[in-house]
PDB file of C-alpha atoms in Angstrom:
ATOM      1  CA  UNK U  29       0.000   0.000   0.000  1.00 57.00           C
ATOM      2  CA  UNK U  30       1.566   3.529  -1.171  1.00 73.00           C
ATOM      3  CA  UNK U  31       1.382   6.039   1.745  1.00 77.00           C
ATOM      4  CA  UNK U  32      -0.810   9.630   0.779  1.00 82.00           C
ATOM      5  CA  UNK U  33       1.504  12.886   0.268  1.00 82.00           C
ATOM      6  CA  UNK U  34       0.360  15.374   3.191  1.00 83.00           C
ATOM      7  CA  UNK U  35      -0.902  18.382   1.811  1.00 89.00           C
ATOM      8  CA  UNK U  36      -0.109  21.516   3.948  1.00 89.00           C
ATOM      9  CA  UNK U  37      -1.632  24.717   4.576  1.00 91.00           C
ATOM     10  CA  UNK U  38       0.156  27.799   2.992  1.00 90.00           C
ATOM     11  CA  UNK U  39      -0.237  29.235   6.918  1.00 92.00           C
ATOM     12  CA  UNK U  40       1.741  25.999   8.386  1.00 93.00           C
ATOM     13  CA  UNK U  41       4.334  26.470   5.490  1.00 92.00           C
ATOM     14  CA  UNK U  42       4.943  30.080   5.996  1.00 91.00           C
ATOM     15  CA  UNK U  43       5.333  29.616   9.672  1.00 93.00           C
ATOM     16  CA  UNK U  44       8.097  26.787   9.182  1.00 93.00           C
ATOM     17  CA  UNK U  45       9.717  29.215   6.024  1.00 93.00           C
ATOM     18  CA  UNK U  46      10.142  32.245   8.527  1.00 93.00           C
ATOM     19  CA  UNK U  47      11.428  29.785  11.113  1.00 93.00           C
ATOM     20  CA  UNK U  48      14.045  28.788   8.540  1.00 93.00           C
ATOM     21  CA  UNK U  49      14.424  31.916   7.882  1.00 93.00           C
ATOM     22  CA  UNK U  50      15.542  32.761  11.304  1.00 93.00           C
ATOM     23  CA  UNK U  51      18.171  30.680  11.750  1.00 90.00           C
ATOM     24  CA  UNK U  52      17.591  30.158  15.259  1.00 92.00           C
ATOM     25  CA  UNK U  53      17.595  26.318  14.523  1.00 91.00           C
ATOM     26  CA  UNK U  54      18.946  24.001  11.809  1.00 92.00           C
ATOM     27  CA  UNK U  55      16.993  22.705   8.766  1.00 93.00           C
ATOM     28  CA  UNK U  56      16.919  19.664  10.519  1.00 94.00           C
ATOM     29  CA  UNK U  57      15.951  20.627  13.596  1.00 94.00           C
ATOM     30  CA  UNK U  58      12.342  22.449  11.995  1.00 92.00           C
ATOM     31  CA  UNK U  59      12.537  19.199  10.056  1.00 93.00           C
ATOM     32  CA  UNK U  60      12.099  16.853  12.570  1.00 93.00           C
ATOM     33  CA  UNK U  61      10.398  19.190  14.968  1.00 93.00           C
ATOM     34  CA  UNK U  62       7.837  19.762  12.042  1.00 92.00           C
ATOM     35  CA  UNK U  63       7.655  16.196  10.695  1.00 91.00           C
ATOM     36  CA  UNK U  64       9.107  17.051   7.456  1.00 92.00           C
ATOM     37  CA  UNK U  65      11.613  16.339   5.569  1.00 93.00           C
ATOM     38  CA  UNK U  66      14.554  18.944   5.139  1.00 93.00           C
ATOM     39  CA  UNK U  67      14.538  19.134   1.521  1.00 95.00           C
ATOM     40  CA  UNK U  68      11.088  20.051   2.200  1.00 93.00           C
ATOM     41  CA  UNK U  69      11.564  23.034   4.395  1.00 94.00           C
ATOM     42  CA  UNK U  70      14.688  24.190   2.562  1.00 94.00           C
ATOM     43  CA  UNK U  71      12.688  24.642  -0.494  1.00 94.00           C
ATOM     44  CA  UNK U  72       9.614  26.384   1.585  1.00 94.00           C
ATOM     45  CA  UNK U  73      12.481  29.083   2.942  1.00 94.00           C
ATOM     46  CA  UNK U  74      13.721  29.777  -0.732  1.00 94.00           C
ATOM     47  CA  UNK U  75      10.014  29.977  -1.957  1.00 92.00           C
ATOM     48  CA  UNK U  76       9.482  32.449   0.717  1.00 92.00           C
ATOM     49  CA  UNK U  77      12.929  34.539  -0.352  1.00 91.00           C
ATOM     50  CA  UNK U  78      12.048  34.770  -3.596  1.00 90.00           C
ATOM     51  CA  UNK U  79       8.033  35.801  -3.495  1.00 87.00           C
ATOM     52  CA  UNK U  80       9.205  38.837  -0.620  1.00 85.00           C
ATOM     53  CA  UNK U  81       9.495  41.012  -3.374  1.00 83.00           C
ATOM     54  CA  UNK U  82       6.114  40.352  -5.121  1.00 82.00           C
ATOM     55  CA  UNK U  83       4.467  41.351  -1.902  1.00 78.00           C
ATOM     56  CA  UNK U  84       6.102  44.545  -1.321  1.00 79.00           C
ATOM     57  CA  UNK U  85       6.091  45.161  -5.121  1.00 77.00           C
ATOM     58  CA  UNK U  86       2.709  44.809  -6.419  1.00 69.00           C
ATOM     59  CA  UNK U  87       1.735  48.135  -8.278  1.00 69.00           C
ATOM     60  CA  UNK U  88      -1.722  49.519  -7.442  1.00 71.00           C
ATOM     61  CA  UNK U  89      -4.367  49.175 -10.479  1.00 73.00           C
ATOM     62  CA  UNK U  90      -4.071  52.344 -12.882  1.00 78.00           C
ATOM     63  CA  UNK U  91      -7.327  54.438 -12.122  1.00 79.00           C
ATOM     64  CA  UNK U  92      -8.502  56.948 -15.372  1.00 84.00           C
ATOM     65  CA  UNK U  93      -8.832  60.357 -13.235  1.00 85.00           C
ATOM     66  CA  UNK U  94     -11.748  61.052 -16.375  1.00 87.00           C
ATOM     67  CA  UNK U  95     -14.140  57.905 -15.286  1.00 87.00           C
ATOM     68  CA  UNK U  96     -13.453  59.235 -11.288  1.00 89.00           C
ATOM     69  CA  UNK U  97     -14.597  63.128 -12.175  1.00 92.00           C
ATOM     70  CA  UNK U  98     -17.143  62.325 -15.325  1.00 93.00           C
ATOM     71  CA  UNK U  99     -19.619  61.422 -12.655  1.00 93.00           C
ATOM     72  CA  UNK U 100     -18.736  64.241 -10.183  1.00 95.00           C
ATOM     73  CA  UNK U 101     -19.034  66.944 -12.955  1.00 95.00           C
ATOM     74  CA  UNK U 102     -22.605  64.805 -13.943  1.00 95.00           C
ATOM     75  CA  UNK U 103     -23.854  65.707 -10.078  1.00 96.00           C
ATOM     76  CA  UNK U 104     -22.741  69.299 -10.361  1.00 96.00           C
ATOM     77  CA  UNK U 105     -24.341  70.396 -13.754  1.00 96.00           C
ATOM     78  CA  UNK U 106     -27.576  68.818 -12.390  1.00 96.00           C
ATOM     79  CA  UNK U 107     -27.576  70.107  -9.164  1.00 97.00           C
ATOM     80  CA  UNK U 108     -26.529  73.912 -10.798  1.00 97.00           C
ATOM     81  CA  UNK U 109     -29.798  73.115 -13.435  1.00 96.00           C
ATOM     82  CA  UNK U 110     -32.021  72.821 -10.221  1.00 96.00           C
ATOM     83  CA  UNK U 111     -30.690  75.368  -8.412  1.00 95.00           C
ATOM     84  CA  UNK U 112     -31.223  77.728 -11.245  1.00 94.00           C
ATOM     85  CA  UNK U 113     -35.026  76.468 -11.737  1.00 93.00           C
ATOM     86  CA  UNK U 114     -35.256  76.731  -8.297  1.00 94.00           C
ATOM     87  CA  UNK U 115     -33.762  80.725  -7.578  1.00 92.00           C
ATOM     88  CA  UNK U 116     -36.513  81.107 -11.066  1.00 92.00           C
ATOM     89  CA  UNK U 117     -39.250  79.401  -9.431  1.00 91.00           C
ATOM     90  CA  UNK U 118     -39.041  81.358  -6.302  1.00 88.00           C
ATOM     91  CA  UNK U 119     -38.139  84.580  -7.886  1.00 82.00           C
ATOM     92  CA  UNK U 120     -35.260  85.564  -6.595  1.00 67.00           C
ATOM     93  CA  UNK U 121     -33.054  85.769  -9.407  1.00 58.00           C
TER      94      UNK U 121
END
């Protein structure tokens, strides 16, 4: 009988990355303590290295200042219409 591969969290693999990371113990001791292997966590530690950047990297979504103010300048030119019909209205133009 073939034993199942243990799937792991992203959370539980971050956790034993930044351990790694550390250096406060050896790849073998977060191996063992973690009941991986070492390969394993050495390869969760250089997956964490190299997405760093992506995180602090990640440019914001271009907005178009015209489809922000279109709407704005909409609301104004309506509100100056009945504002005007209202000043006639009331006569005090």
């Amino acid at each position: 009988m073939t034993a199942k591969r243990k799937r792991h969290k992203p959370e539980f693999k971050a956790q034993v990355a930044l351990e790694a990371y550390k250096g406060e113990k050896t790849i073998n001791q977060l191996a063992s303590e973690h009941e991986v292997a070492a390969v394993q966590v050495s390869q969760w530690k250089r997956q964490l290295l190299q997405g760093v950047p992506e995180v602090f990297g990640r440019a914001r979504p271009e907005v178009d200042p015209d489809a922000l103010t279109a709407p704005l300048y909409q609301e104004i030119g309506r509100l100056k219409m009945e504002l005007d019909w209202l000043k006639k209205k009331s006569g005090n133009v």
